[in-house]
Amino acid sequence: MNIGLDMMGGDYAPLEAVKGVHQYLSASAQPATLFCIGDEQQVQPLLIEHNIPANTIRLIHAPEVIGYHEHPTKALKEKQQSSIAIGFHLLASGKIDAFLSAGNTGAMLVGTMYTIKAIEGVLRPTISTIVPKLNGATGLLLDVGLNADCKPEQLNQFAVLGSLYAQYVLGVDSPKVGLLNVGEEEGKGNLLAQSTYPLLKENATINFVGNVEGRDVFKDKADVMVCDGFTGNVVLKMAESFYDIAVNRQLDNDEYLHRFHYENYGGTPVLGVAKPVIIGHGISNAAAFKNMILVAEKMLQTNFCGIIKHAFMQAV
């Protein structure tokens, strides 16, 4: 199992990335082989400082970095020696099995779509976010920004992708799928919601429980909640603000509110593509990098991309 990690991506890279590698290696009895992709002059001294033996990782030199404000497509084309470009090259050539980065999100998405591409049958890949439930369970919301405008058929597929992820990666048995809407009754909502509902209702591969409202997001009505990326991103950013409010009010030690901290989940995978690609938060710290690696490890252990491929082959 070979996992590639962009050591230069993130506001606090490469230091926090190195510390995350150290945490992962220290906690794992049988760690994956980590391909640490970054500028040797910056990364190597940190690896030595944090006592990471050379034989436990592979350091891949990448002298260039794609900045947050660079145009994704242009930067990937012009910076072939960047950590993100090299990471996708290694992934596409089979030298690594998964690629993770907290760097330029646009570059990660462009690299995914043009290098790895979607699994056959998937109309559009999607990204999700973990939703902490009040009862201690874990939910999933998708899409949260990759597809601002959607068609009903795409939301129907997001439901399948989210359900599979909840089942095989999050460990939710027979996940309940809900359509995020402005009312519980069938027929509510805008044209997209009204057209999506019957598709979800007729989809025998998911456990559809109907519409869920905004007040249901953190309750146990649904394990997987489906919406367009515009709506999902608004909900995501609002949820992120909960933790900021908790910190400002010194409530961040509250067991439930602490579950909103991004570091607990590491990053979000691009669902529907042929190999695991995981995008981390720009302010990722060591714990977030460690958890990103663990997400990739779980996806590889469960052959999650193969599960998606099989599911969509069955649907054809």
PDB file of C-alpha atoms in Angstrom:
ATOM      1  CA  MET A   1       0.000   0.000   0.000  1.00  0.00           C
ATOM      2  CA  ASN A   2       1.689   3.181  -1.237  1.00  0.00           C
ATOM      3  CA  ILE A   3       0.235   6.552  -0.215  1.00  0.00           C
ATOM      4  CA  GLY A   4       1.494   9.826  -1.650  1.00  0.00           C
ATOM      5  CA  LEU A   5       1.429  12.940   0.556  1.00  0.00           C
ATOM      6  CA  ASP A   6       1.974  16.486  -0.693  1.00  0.00           C
ATOM      7  CA  MET A   7       4.394  17.832   1.922  1.00  0.00           C
ATOM      8  CA  MET A   8       4.169  21.398   0.585  1.00  0.00           C
ATOM      9  CA  GLY A   9       0.388  21.828   0.634  1.00  0.00           C
ATOM     10  CA  GLY A  10      -1.188  23.804   3.465  1.00  0.00           C
ATOM     11  CA  ASP A  11      -0.541  27.017   5.360  1.00  0.00           C
ATOM     12  CA  TYR A  12       1.753  25.257   7.840  1.00  0.00           C
ATOM     13  CA  ALA A  13       3.547  22.907   5.472  1.00  0.00           C
ATOM     14  CA  PRO A  14       5.969  21.260   5.407  1.00  0.00           C
ATOM     15  CA  LEU A  15       6.358  21.285   9.219  1.00  0.00           C
ATOM     16  CA  GLU A  16       2.830  20.110  10.080  1.00  0.00           C
ATOM     17  CA  ALA A  17       2.917  17.543   7.272  1.00  0.00           C
ATOM     18  CA  VAL A  18       6.125  16.071   8.715  1.00  0.00           C
ATOM     19  CA  LYS A  19       4.641  16.040  12.218  1.00  0.00           C
ATOM     20  CA  GLY A  20       1.546  14.308  10.799  1.00  0.00           C
ATOM     21  CA  VAL A  21       3.729  11.648   9.194  1.00  0.00           C
ATOM     22  CA  HIS A  22       5.466  11.132  12.532  1.00  0.00           C
ATOM     23  CA  GLN A  23       2.130  10.750  14.344  1.00  0.00           C
ATOM     24  CA  TYR A  24       0.884   8.249  11.768  1.00  0.00           C
ATOM     25  CA  LEU A  25       4.044   6.127  11.820  1.00  0.00           C
ATOM     26  CA  SER A  26       4.164   6.161  15.624  1.00  0.00           C
ATOM     27  CA  ALA A  27       0.563   4.978  15.960  1.00  0.00           C
ATOM     28  CA  SER A  28       0.506   2.330  13.225  1.00  0.00           C
ATOM     29  CA  ALA A  29       1.723  -1.239  13.721  1.00  0.00           C
ATOM     30  CA  GLN A  30       1.831  -1.888   9.981  1.00  0.00           C
ATOM     31  CA  PRO A  31       2.012   1.502   8.287  1.00  0.00           C
ATOM     32  CA  ALA A  32       1.604   2.040   4.584  1.00  0.00           C
ATOM     33  CA  THR A  33       4.619   3.140   2.568  1.00  0.00           C
ATOM     34  CA  LEU A  34       4.473   6.927   2.463  1.00  0.00           C
ATOM     35  CA  PHE A  35       5.759   8.808  -0.567  1.00  0.00           C
ATOM     36  CA  CYS A  36       6.525  12.263   0.839  1.00  0.00           C
ATOM     37  CA  ILE A  37       6.491  14.677  -2.100  1.00  0.00           C
ATOM     38  CA  GLY A  38       8.161  18.046  -1.592  1.00  0.00           C
ATOM     39  CA  ASP A  39      11.250  20.213  -1.670  1.00  0.00           C
ATOM     40  CA  GLU A  40      14.112  18.097  -0.287  1.00  0.00           C
ATOM     41  CA  GLN A  41      15.921  21.140   1.131  1.00  0.00           C
ATOM     42  CA  GLN A  42      12.916  22.002   3.275  1.00  0.00           C
ATOM     43  CA  VAL A  43      11.552  18.539   4.066  1.00  0.00           C
ATOM     44  CA  GLN A  44      14.711  16.494   4.734  1.00  0.00           C
ATOM     45  CA  PRO A  45      15.924  18.509   7.769  1.00  0.00           C
ATOM     46  CA  LEU A  46      12.439  18.284   9.316  1.00  0.00           C
ATOM     47  CA  LEU A  47      12.350  14.517   8.824  1.00  0.00           C
ATOM     48  CA  ILE A  48      15.673  14.250  10.641  1.00  0.00           C
ATOM     49  CA  GLU A  49      14.542  16.655  13.384  1.00  0.00           C
ATOM     50  CA  HIS A  50      11.434  14.559  14.066  1.00  0.00           C
ATOM     51  CA  ASN A  51      13.362  11.270  14.042  1.00  0.00           C
ATOM     52  CA  ILE A  52      11.637   9.774  11.015  1.00  0.00           C
ATOM     53  CA  PRO A  53      13.935   7.009   9.731  1.00  0.00           C
ATOM     54  CA  ALA A  54      14.720   7.192   6.035  1.00  0.00           C
ATOM     55  CA  ASN A  55      13.693   3.572   5.542  1.00  0.00           C
ATOM     56  CA  THR A  56      10.102   4.250   6.701  1.00  0.00           C
ATOM     57  CA  ILE A  57       9.235   6.747   3.945  1.00  0.00           C
ATOM     58  CA  ARG A  58      10.257   7.650   0.404  1.00  0.00           C
ATOM     59  CA  LEU A  59      11.117  11.294  -0.169  1.00  0.00           C
ATOM     60  CA  ILE A  60      10.267  12.459  -3.702  1.00  0.00           C
ATOM     61  CA  HIS A  61      11.851  15.774  -4.634  1.00  0.00           C
ATOM     62  CA  ALA A  62       9.444  18.419  -5.960  1.00  0.00           C
ATOM     63  CA  PRO A  63      11.120  21.815  -6.282  1.00  0.00           C
ATOM     64  CA  GLU A  64       7.960  23.744  -7.206  1.00  0.00           C
ATOM     65  CA  VAL A  65       4.795  24.601  -5.274  1.00  0.00           C
ATOM     66  CA  ILE A  66       1.386  25.633  -6.591  1.00  0.00           C
ATOM     67  CA  GLY A  67       0.206  28.570  -4.487  1.00  0.00           C
ATOM     68  CA  TYR A  68      -3.345  29.060  -3.276  1.00  0.00           C
ATOM     69  CA  HIS A  69      -4.013  32.018  -5.547  1.00  0.00           C
ATOM     70  CA  GLU A  70      -2.675  30.502  -8.757  1.00  0.00           C
ATOM     71  CA  HIS A  71      -5.015  29.480 -11.565  1.00  0.00           C
ATOM     72  CA  PRO A  72      -5.342  25.688 -11.173  1.00  0.00           C
ATOM     73  CA  THR A  73      -5.211  24.604 -14.819  1.00  0.00           C
ATOM     74  CA  LYS A  74      -2.483  27.073 -15.753  1.00  0.00           C
ATOM     75  CA  ALA A  75      -0.375  26.207 -12.715  1.00  0.00           C
ATOM     76  CA  LEU A  76      -0.604  22.439 -13.281  1.00  0.00           C
ATOM     77  CA  LYS A  77       0.419  22.898 -16.902  1.00  0.00           C
ATOM     78  CA  GLU A  78       3.326  25.239 -16.187  1.00  0.00           C
ATOM     79  CA  LYS A  79       4.566  23.704 -12.920  1.00  0.00           C
ATOM     80  CA  GLN A  80       5.197  20.092 -13.875  1.00  0.00           C
ATOM     81  CA  GLN A  81       7.726  19.804 -11.039  1.00  0.00           C
ATOM     82  CA  SER A  82       5.274  20.930  -8.379  1.00  0.00           C
ATOM     83  CA  SER A  83       4.350  18.599  -5.536  1.00  0.00           C
ATOM     84  CA  ILE A  84       0.741  18.328  -6.780  1.00  0.00           C
ATOM     85  CA  ALA A  85       1.691  17.648 -10.414  1.00  0.00           C
ATOM     86  CA  ILE A  86       4.264  15.017  -9.402  1.00  0.00           C
ATOM     87  CA  GLY A  87       1.753  13.446  -7.025  1.00  0.00           C
ATOM     88  CA  PHE A  88      -0.793  12.981  -9.797  1.00  0.00           C
ATOM     89  CA  HIS A  89       1.884  11.630 -12.127  1.00  0.00           C
ATOM     90  CA  LEU A  90       2.836   9.010  -9.522  1.00  0.00           C
ATOM     91  CA  LEU A  91      -0.837   8.142  -8.990  1.00  0.00           C
ATOM     92  CA  ALA A  92      -1.616   7.842 -12.684  1.00  0.00           C
ATOM     93  CA  SER A  93       1.466   5.698 -13.325  1.00  0.00           C
ATOM     94  CA  GLY A  94       0.612   3.311 -10.475  1.00  0.00           C
ATOM     95  CA  LYS A  95       3.637   4.126  -8.325  1.00  0.00           C
ATOM     96  CA  ILE A  96       1.303   5.246  -5.525  1.00  0.00           C
ATOM     97  CA  ASP A  97      -2.219   4.014  -4.763  1.00  0.00           C
ATOM     98  CA  ALA A  98      -3.648   7.215  -3.251  1.00  0.00           C
ATOM     99  CA  PHE A  99      -2.720  10.911  -3.223  1.00  0.00           C
ATOM    100  CA  LEU A 100      -3.404  13.456  -0.490  1.00  0.00           C
ATOM    101  CA  SER A 101      -2.893  17.206  -0.328  1.00  0.00           C
ATOM    102  CA  ALA A 102      -3.946  20.239   1.709  1.00  0.00           C
ATOM    103  CA  GLY A 103      -2.752  22.494  -1.086  1.00  0.00           C
ATOM    104  CA  ASN A 104      -4.552  24.383  -3.850  1.00  0.00           C
ATOM    105  CA  THR A 105      -8.032  22.812  -3.928  1.00  0.00           C
ATOM    106  CA  GLY A 106      -8.681  23.851  -7.512  1.00  0.00           C
ATOM    107  CA  ALA A 107      -5.447  22.247  -8.672  1.00  0.00           C
ATOM    108  CA  MET A 108      -6.346  19.059  -6.823  1.00  0.00           C
ATOM    109  CA  LEU A 109      -9.752  18.926  -8.479  1.00  0.00           C
ATOM    110  CA  VAL A 110      -8.391  19.716 -11.946  1.00  0.00           C
ATOM    111  CA  GLY A 111      -5.638  17.138 -11.496  1.00  0.00           C
ATOM    112  CA  THR A 112      -8.177  14.555 -10.405  1.00  0.00           C
ATOM    113  CA  MET A 113     -10.531  15.148 -13.322  1.00  0.00           C
ATOM    114  CA  TYR A 114      -7.863  15.241 -16.024  1.00  0.00           C
ATOM    115  CA  THR A 115      -5.415  12.673 -14.648  1.00  0.00           C
ATOM    116  CA  ILE A 116      -7.448  10.063 -12.791  1.00  0.00           C
ATOM    117  CA  LYS A 117     -10.899  10.700 -14.295  1.00  0.00           C
ATOM    118  CA  ALA A 118     -14.292   9.443 -13.253  1.00  0.00           C
ATOM    119  CA  ILE A 119     -15.291   5.802 -12.898  1.00  0.00           C
ATOM    120  CA  GLU A 120     -17.291   4.657 -15.909  1.00  0.00           C
ATOM    121  CA  GLY A 121     -20.953   5.445 -15.386  1.00  0.00           C
ATOM    122  CA  VAL A 122     -20.369   8.269 -12.895  1.00  0.00           C
ATOM    123  CA  LEU A 123     -21.796  11.465 -14.377  1.00  0.00           C
ATOM    124  CA  ARG A 124     -19.884  13.779 -12.043  1.00  0.00           C
ATOM    125  CA  PRO A 125     -17.603  13.065  -9.090  1.00  0.00           C
ATOM    126  CA  THR A 126     -18.551  14.742  -5.824  1.00  0.00           C
ATOM    127  CA  ILE A 127     -17.064  15.818  -2.523  1.00  0.00           C
ATOM    128  CA  SER A 128     -18.677  15.400   0.874  1.00  0.00           C
ATOM    129  CA  THR A 129     -18.266  16.495   4.466  1.00  0.00           C
ATOM    130  CA  ILE A 130     -18.647  14.633   7.733  1.00  0.00           C
ATOM    131  CA  VAL A 131     -21.601  15.750   9.856  1.00  0.00           C
ATOM    132  CA  PRO A 132     -21.356  15.142  13.637  1.00  0.00           C
ATOM    133  CA  LYS A 133     -24.720  13.926  14.942  1.00  0.00           C
ATOM    134  CA  LEU A 134     -26.117  14.877  18.337  1.00  0.00           C
ATOM    135  CA  ASN A 135     -26.472  11.195  19.269  1.00  0.00           C
ATOM    136  CA  GLY A 136     -22.757  10.565  18.692  1.00  0.00           C
ATOM    137  CA  ALA A 137     -23.189   9.049  15.230  1.00  0.00           C
ATOM    138  CA  THR A 138     -21.542  10.336  12.066  1.00  0.00           C
ATOM    139  CA  GLY A 139     -23.423  11.604   9.016  1.00  0.00           C
ATOM    140  CA  LEU A 140     -22.404  12.638   5.525  1.00  0.00           C
ATOM    141  CA  LEU A 141     -23.463  15.630   3.410  1.00  0.00           C
ATOM    142  CA  LEU A 142     -22.824  15.838  -0.315  1.00  0.00           C
ATOM    143  CA  ASP A 143     -22.177  17.663  -2.581  1.00  0.00           C
ATOM    144  CA  VAL A 144     -20.452  20.468  -0.674  1.00  0.00           C
ATOM    145  CA  GLY A 145     -18.989  22.582  -3.439  1.00  0.00           C
ATOM    146  CA  LEU A 146     -17.672  20.632  -6.399  1.00  0.00           C
ATOM    147  CA  ASN A 147     -20.949  20.854  -8.355  1.00  0.00           C
ATOM    148  CA  ALA A 148     -22.773  24.114  -7.678  1.00  0.00           C
ATOM    149  CA  ASP A 149     -25.441  23.351 -10.286  1.00  0.00           C
ATOM    150  CA  CYS A 150     -26.790  19.822 -10.525  1.00  0.00           C
ATOM    151  CA  LYS A 151     -29.306  17.711 -12.377  1.00  0.00           C
ATOM    152  CA  PRO A 152     -31.611  15.194 -10.684  1.00  0.00           C
ATOM    153  CA  GLU A 153     -29.681  12.250 -12.158  1.00  0.00           C
ATOM    154  CA  GLN A 154     -26.490  13.557 -10.576  1.00  0.00           C
ATOM    155  CA  LEU A 155     -28.051  13.910  -7.137  1.00  0.00           C
ATOM    156  CA  ASN A 156     -29.339  10.358  -7.510  1.00  0.00           C
ATOM    157  CA  GLN A 157     -25.767   9.188  -8.098  1.00  0.00           C
ATOM    158  CA  PHE A 158     -24.466  11.285  -5.191  1.00  0.00           C
ATOM    159  CA  ALA A 159     -26.896   9.345  -3.003  1.00  0.00           C
ATOM    160  CA  VAL A 160     -25.351   6.069  -4.165  1.00  0.00           C
ATOM    161  CA  LEU A 161     -21.775   7.317  -3.720  1.00  0.00           C
ATOM    162  CA  GLY A 162     -22.521   8.738  -0.277  1.00  0.00           C
ATOM    163  CA  SER A 163     -24.327   5.604   0.818  1.00  0.00           C
ATOM    164  CA  LEU A 164     -21.386   3.414  -0.220  1.00  0.00           C
ATOM    165  CA  TYR A 165     -18.899   5.689   1.560  1.00  0.00           C
ATOM    166  CA  ALA A 166     -20.994   5.742   4.723  1.00  0.00           C
ATOM    167  CA  GLN A 167     -21.265   1.957   4.685  1.00  0.00           C
ATOM    168  CA  TYR A 168     -17.746   0.869   3.770  1.00  0.00           C
ATOM    169  CA  VAL A 169     -15.571   3.687   5.127  1.00  0.00           C
ATOM    170  CA  LEU A 170     -17.604   5.182   7.981  1.00  0.00           C
ATOM    171  CA  GLY A 171     -19.018   1.810   9.051  1.00  0.00           C
ATOM    172  CA  VAL A 172     -22.719   2.776   8.964  1.00  0.00           C
ATOM    173  CA  ASP A 173     -24.946  -0.253   8.444  1.00  0.00           C
ATOM    174  CA  SER A 174     -27.689   0.311   5.836  1.00  0.00           C
ATOM    175  CA  PRO A 175     -27.258   4.111   5.832  1.00  0.00           C
ATOM    176  CA  LYS A 176     -30.438   6.165   5.655  1.00  0.00           C
ATOM    177  CA  VAL A 177     -30.425   8.585   2.720  1.00  0.00           C
ATOM    178  CA  GLY A 178     -32.319  11.875   2.804  1.00  0.00           C
ATOM    179  CA  LEU A 179     -32.834  14.700   0.295  1.00  0.00           C
ATOM    180  CA  LEU A 180     -32.070  18.102   1.832  1.00  0.00           C
ATOM    181  CA  ASN A 181     -35.175  20.187   1.217  1.00  0.00           C
ATOM    182  CA  VAL A 182     -37.363  23.007   2.564  1.00  0.00           C
ATOM    183  CA  GLY A 183     -40.089  20.643   3.779  1.00  0.00           C
ATOM    184  CA  GLU A 184     -40.671  17.017   4.682  1.00  0.00           C
ATOM    185  CA  GLU A 185     -43.546  16.309   2.308  1.00  0.00           C
ATOM    186  CA  GLU A 186     -43.032  14.798  -1.126  1.00  0.00           C
ATOM    187  CA  GLY A 187     -43.487  17.505  -3.756  1.00  0.00           C
ATOM    188  CA  LYS A 188     -41.820  20.226  -1.683  1.00  0.00           C
ATOM    189  CA  GLY A 189     -38.896  22.301  -2.860  1.00  0.00           C
ATOM    190  CA  ASN A 190     -37.601  23.764  -6.089  1.00  0.00           C
ATOM    191  CA  LEU A 191     -37.659  22.031  -9.460  1.00  0.00           C
ATOM    192  CA  LEU A 192     -34.402  20.183  -8.729  1.00  0.00           C
ATOM    193  CA  ALA A 193     -35.697  18.739  -5.455  1.00  0.00           C
ATOM    194  CA  GLN A 194     -39.077  17.867  -6.934  1.00  0.00           C
ATOM    195  CA  SER A 195     -37.442  16.028  -9.833  1.00  0.00           C
ATOM    196  CA  THR A 196     -34.859  14.275  -7.656  1.00  0.00           C
ATOM    197  CA  TYR A 197     -37.287  12.875  -5.080  1.00  0.00           C
ATOM    198  CA  PRO A 198     -38.931  10.240  -7.345  1.00  0.00           C
ATOM    199  CA  LEU A 199     -35.508   9.073  -8.576  1.00  0.00           C
ATOM    200  CA  LEU A 200     -34.326   8.495  -5.020  1.00  0.00           C
ATOM    201  CA  LYS A 201     -37.632   6.881  -4.089  1.00  0.00           C
ATOM    202  CA  GLU A 202     -37.305   4.386  -6.946  1.00  0.00           C
ATOM    203  CA  ASN A 203     -33.594   3.699  -6.368  1.00  0.00           C
ATOM    204  CA  ALA A 204     -33.464   0.177  -4.940  1.00  0.00           C
ATOM    205  CA  THR A 205     -29.739   0.418  -4.123  1.00  0.00           C
ATOM    206  CA  ILE A 206     -30.212   2.996  -1.342  1.00  0.00           C
ATOM    207  CA  ASN A 207     -32.267   3.246   1.847  1.00  0.00           C
ATOM    208  CA  PHE A 208     -34.170   6.441   1.014  1.00  0.00           C
ATOM    209  CA  VAL A 209     -36.100   7.971   3.931  1.00  0.00           C
ATOM    210  CA  GLY A 210     -37.491  11.078   2.209  1.00  0.00           C
ATOM    211  CA  ASN A 211     -36.840  14.781   2.620  1.00  0.00           C
ATOM    212  CA  VAL A 212     -34.793  16.207   5.480  1.00  0.00           C
ATOM    213  CA  GLU A 213     -34.885  19.854   6.512  1.00  0.00           C
ATOM    214  CA  GLY A 214     -32.105  22.079   7.795  1.00  0.00           C
ATOM    215  CA  ARG A 215     -33.170  21.375  11.369  1.00  0.00           C
ATOM    216  CA  ASP A 216     -32.607  17.658  10.772  1.00  0.00           C
ATOM    217  CA  VAL A 217     -28.983  17.908   9.623  1.00  0.00           C
ATOM    218  CA  PHE A 218     -27.476  17.205  13.053  1.00  0.00           C
ATOM    219  CA  LYS A 219     -30.184  14.771  14.135  1.00  0.00           C
ATOM    220  CA  ASP A 220     -30.530  11.079  13.321  1.00  0.00           C
ATOM    221  CA  LYS A 221     -33.144  11.277  10.572  1.00  0.00           C
ATOM    222  CA  ALA A 222     -30.635  10.499   7.811  1.00  0.00           C
ATOM    223  CA  ASP A 223     -27.045   9.241   7.657  1.00  0.00           C
ATOM    224  CA  VAL A 224     -26.449  10.574   4.149  1.00  0.00           C
ATOM    225  CA  MET A 225     -27.912  13.902   3.036  1.00  0.00           C
ATOM    226  CA  VAL A 226     -27.912  14.856  -0.626  1.00  0.00           C
ATOM    227  CA  CYS A 227     -28.048  18.331  -2.165  1.00  0.00           C
ATOM    228  CA  ASP A 228     -26.447  20.468  -4.862  1.00  0.00           C
ATOM    229  CA  GLY A 229     -22.985  21.852  -4.180  1.00  0.00           C
ATOM    230  CA  PHE A 230     -24.169  25.430  -3.728  1.00  0.00           C
ATOM    231  CA  THR A 231     -26.530  24.488  -0.896  1.00  0.00           C
ATOM    232  CA  GLY A 232     -24.081  22.006   0.600  1.00  0.00           C
ATOM    233  CA  ASN A 233     -21.244  24.522   0.701  1.00  0.00           C
ATOM    234  CA  VAL A 234     -23.424  27.039   2.540  1.00  0.00           C
ATOM    235  CA  VAL A 235     -24.328  24.378   5.131  1.00  0.00           C
ATOM    236  CA  LEU A 236     -20.672  23.330   5.438  1.00  0.00           C
ATOM    237  CA  LYS A 237     -19.411  26.867   6.029  1.00  0.00           C
ATOM    238  CA  MET A 238     -22.170  27.491   8.564  1.00  0.00           C
ATOM    239  CA  ALA A 239     -21.246  24.299  10.410  1.00  0.00           C
ATOM    240  CA  GLU A 240     -17.569  25.304  10.420  1.00  0.00           C
ATOM    241  CA  SER A 241     -18.566  28.578  12.072  1.00  0.00           C
ATOM    242  CA  PHE A 242     -20.037  26.604  14.992  1.00  0.00           C
ATOM    243  CA  TYR A 243     -16.562  25.574  16.033  1.00  0.00           C
ATOM    244  CA  ASP A 244     -15.239  29.127  15.645  1.00  0.00           C
ATOM    245  CA  ILE A 245     -18.039  30.376  17.901  1.00  0.00           C
ATOM    246  CA  ALA A 246     -17.282  27.616  20.409  1.00  0.00           C
ATOM    247  CA  VAL A 247     -13.608  28.613  20.495  1.00  0.00           C
ATOM    248  CA  ASN A 248     -14.446  32.308  20.936  1.00  0.00           C
ATOM    249  CA  ARG A 249     -16.795  31.464  23.785  1.00  0.00           C
ATOM    250  CA  GLN A 250     -14.299  28.973  25.249  1.00  0.00           C
ATOM    251  CA  LEU A 251     -16.687  26.083  24.689  1.00  0.00           C
ATOM    252  CA  ASP A 252     -14.405  24.092  22.410  1.00  0.00           C
ATOM    253  CA  ASN A 253     -13.843  21.493  25.141  1.00  0.00           C
ATOM    254  CA  ASP A 254     -17.484  20.498  24.833  1.00  0.00           C
ATOM    255  CA  GLU A 255     -17.433  16.902  23.588  1.00  0.00           C
ATOM    256  CA  TYR A 256     -20.008  17.496  20.853  1.00  0.00           C
ATOM    257  CA  LEU A 257     -18.766  20.867  19.616  1.00  0.00           C
ATOM    258  CA  HIS A 258     -15.200  19.550  19.458  1.00  0.00           C
ATOM    259  CA  ARG A 259     -16.378  17.063  16.817  1.00  0.00           C
ATOM    260  CA  PHE A 260     -16.769  19.993  14.416  1.00  0.00           C
ATOM    261  CA  HIS A 261     -13.000  20.548  14.362  1.00  0.00           C
ATOM    262  CA  TYR A 262     -11.690  19.775  10.864  1.00  0.00           C
ATOM    263  CA  GLU A 263      -8.625  17.981  12.229  1.00  0.00           C
ATOM    264  CA  ASN A 264     -10.774  15.059  13.390  1.00  0.00           C
ATOM    265  CA  TYR A 265     -11.533  14.091   9.793  1.00  0.00           C
ATOM    266  CA  GLY A 266      -8.343  15.065   7.986  1.00  0.00           C
ATOM    267  CA  GLY A 267      -9.775  15.667   4.546  1.00  0.00           C
ATOM    268  CA  THR A 268     -12.502  14.773   2.110  1.00  0.00           C
ATOM    269  CA  PRO A 269     -12.140  12.247  -0.722  1.00  0.00           C
ATOM    270  CA  VAL A 270     -13.264  12.935  -4.263  1.00  0.00           C
ATOM    271  CA  LEU A 271     -15.978  10.303  -4.657  1.00  0.00           C
ATOM    272  CA  GLY A 272     -16.537   8.684  -8.027  1.00  0.00           C
ATOM    273  CA  VAL A 273     -12.986   8.684  -9.404  1.00  0.00           C
ATOM    274  CA  ALA A 274     -10.865   5.630 -10.113  1.00  0.00           C
ATOM    275  CA  LYS A 275      -8.289   6.089  -7.322  1.00  0.00           C
ATOM    276  CA  PRO A 276      -8.376   7.695  -3.861  1.00  0.00           C
ATOM    277  CA  VAL A 277      -7.699  11.434  -3.952  1.00  0.00           C
ATOM    278  CA  ILE A 278      -8.143  13.262  -0.657  1.00  0.00           C
ATOM    279  CA  ILE A 279      -8.254  17.025  -0.234  1.00  0.00           C
ATOM    280  CA  GLY A 280      -7.335  18.506   3.130  1.00  0.00           C
ATOM    281  CA  HIS A 281      -8.116  21.844   4.745  1.00  0.00           C
ATOM    282  CA  GLY A 282      -5.649  24.642   3.971  1.00  0.00           C
ATOM    283  CA  ILE A 283      -4.948  25.142   7.674  1.00  0.00           C
ATOM    284  CA  SER A 284      -4.274  21.458   8.287  1.00  0.00           C
ATOM    285  CA  ASN A 285      -2.197  20.651  11.359  1.00  0.00           C
ATOM    286  CA  ALA A 286      -0.355  17.457  12.253  1.00  0.00           C
ATOM    287  CA  ALA A 287      -3.474  15.625  13.439  1.00  0.00           C
ATOM    288  CA  ALA A 288      -5.299  16.512  10.229  1.00  0.00           C
ATOM    289  CA  PHE A 289      -2.457  15.171   8.083  1.00  0.00           C
ATOM    290  CA  LYS A 290      -2.372  11.970  10.132  1.00  0.00           C
ATOM    291  CA  ASN A 291      -6.132  11.520   9.742  1.00  0.00           C
ATOM    292  CA  MET A 292      -5.907  12.196   6.006  1.00  0.00           C
ATOM    293  CA  ILE A 293      -3.502   9.288   5.732  1.00  0.00           C
ATOM    294  CA  LEU A 294      -5.853   7.106   7.782  1.00  0.00           C
ATOM    295  CA  VAL A 295      -8.784   7.927   5.467  1.00  0.00           C
ATOM    296  CA  ALA A 296      -6.703   6.922   2.445  1.00  0.00           C
ATOM    297  CA  GLU A 297      -5.602   3.757   4.226  1.00  0.00           C
ATOM    298  CA  LYS A 298      -9.226   2.802   4.983  1.00  0.00           C
ATOM    299  CA  MET A 299     -10.273   3.453   1.374  1.00  0.00           C
ATOM    300  CA  LEU A 300      -7.492   1.207   0.110  1.00  0.00           C
ATOM    301  CA  GLN A 301      -8.098  -1.528   2.679  1.00  0.00           C
ATOM    302  CA  THR A 302     -11.772  -1.715   1.710  1.00  0.00           C
ATOM    303  CA  ASN A 303     -11.046  -1.385  -2.028  1.00  0.00           C
ATOM    304  CA  PHE A 304     -13.578   1.437  -1.970  1.00  0.00           C
ATOM    305  CA  CYS A 305     -12.985   2.614  -5.534  1.00  0.00           C
ATOM    306  CA  GLY A 306     -13.464  -0.973  -6.703  1.00  0.00           C
ATOM    307  CA  ILE A 307     -16.747  -1.120  -4.777  1.00  0.00           C
ATOM    308  CA  ILE A 308     -17.958   2.012  -6.587  1.00  0.00           C
ATOM    309  CA  LYS A 309     -16.878   0.599  -9.934  1.00  0.00           C
ATOM    310  CA  HIS A 310     -18.773  -2.646  -9.279  1.00  0.00           C
ATOM    311  CA  ALA A 311     -21.884  -0.740  -8.147  1.00  0.00           C
ATOM    312  CA  PHE A 312     -21.994   1.367 -11.275  1.00  0.00           C
ATOM    313  CA  MET A 313     -21.306  -1.609 -13.535  1.00  0.00           C
ATOM    314  CA  GLN A 314     -24.341  -3.306 -11.977  1.00  0.00           C
ATOM    315  CA  ALA A 315     -26.432  -0.213 -12.661  1.00  0.00           C
ATOM    316  CA  VAL A 316     -25.641  -0.156 -16.389  1.00  0.00           C
TER     317      VAL A 316
END
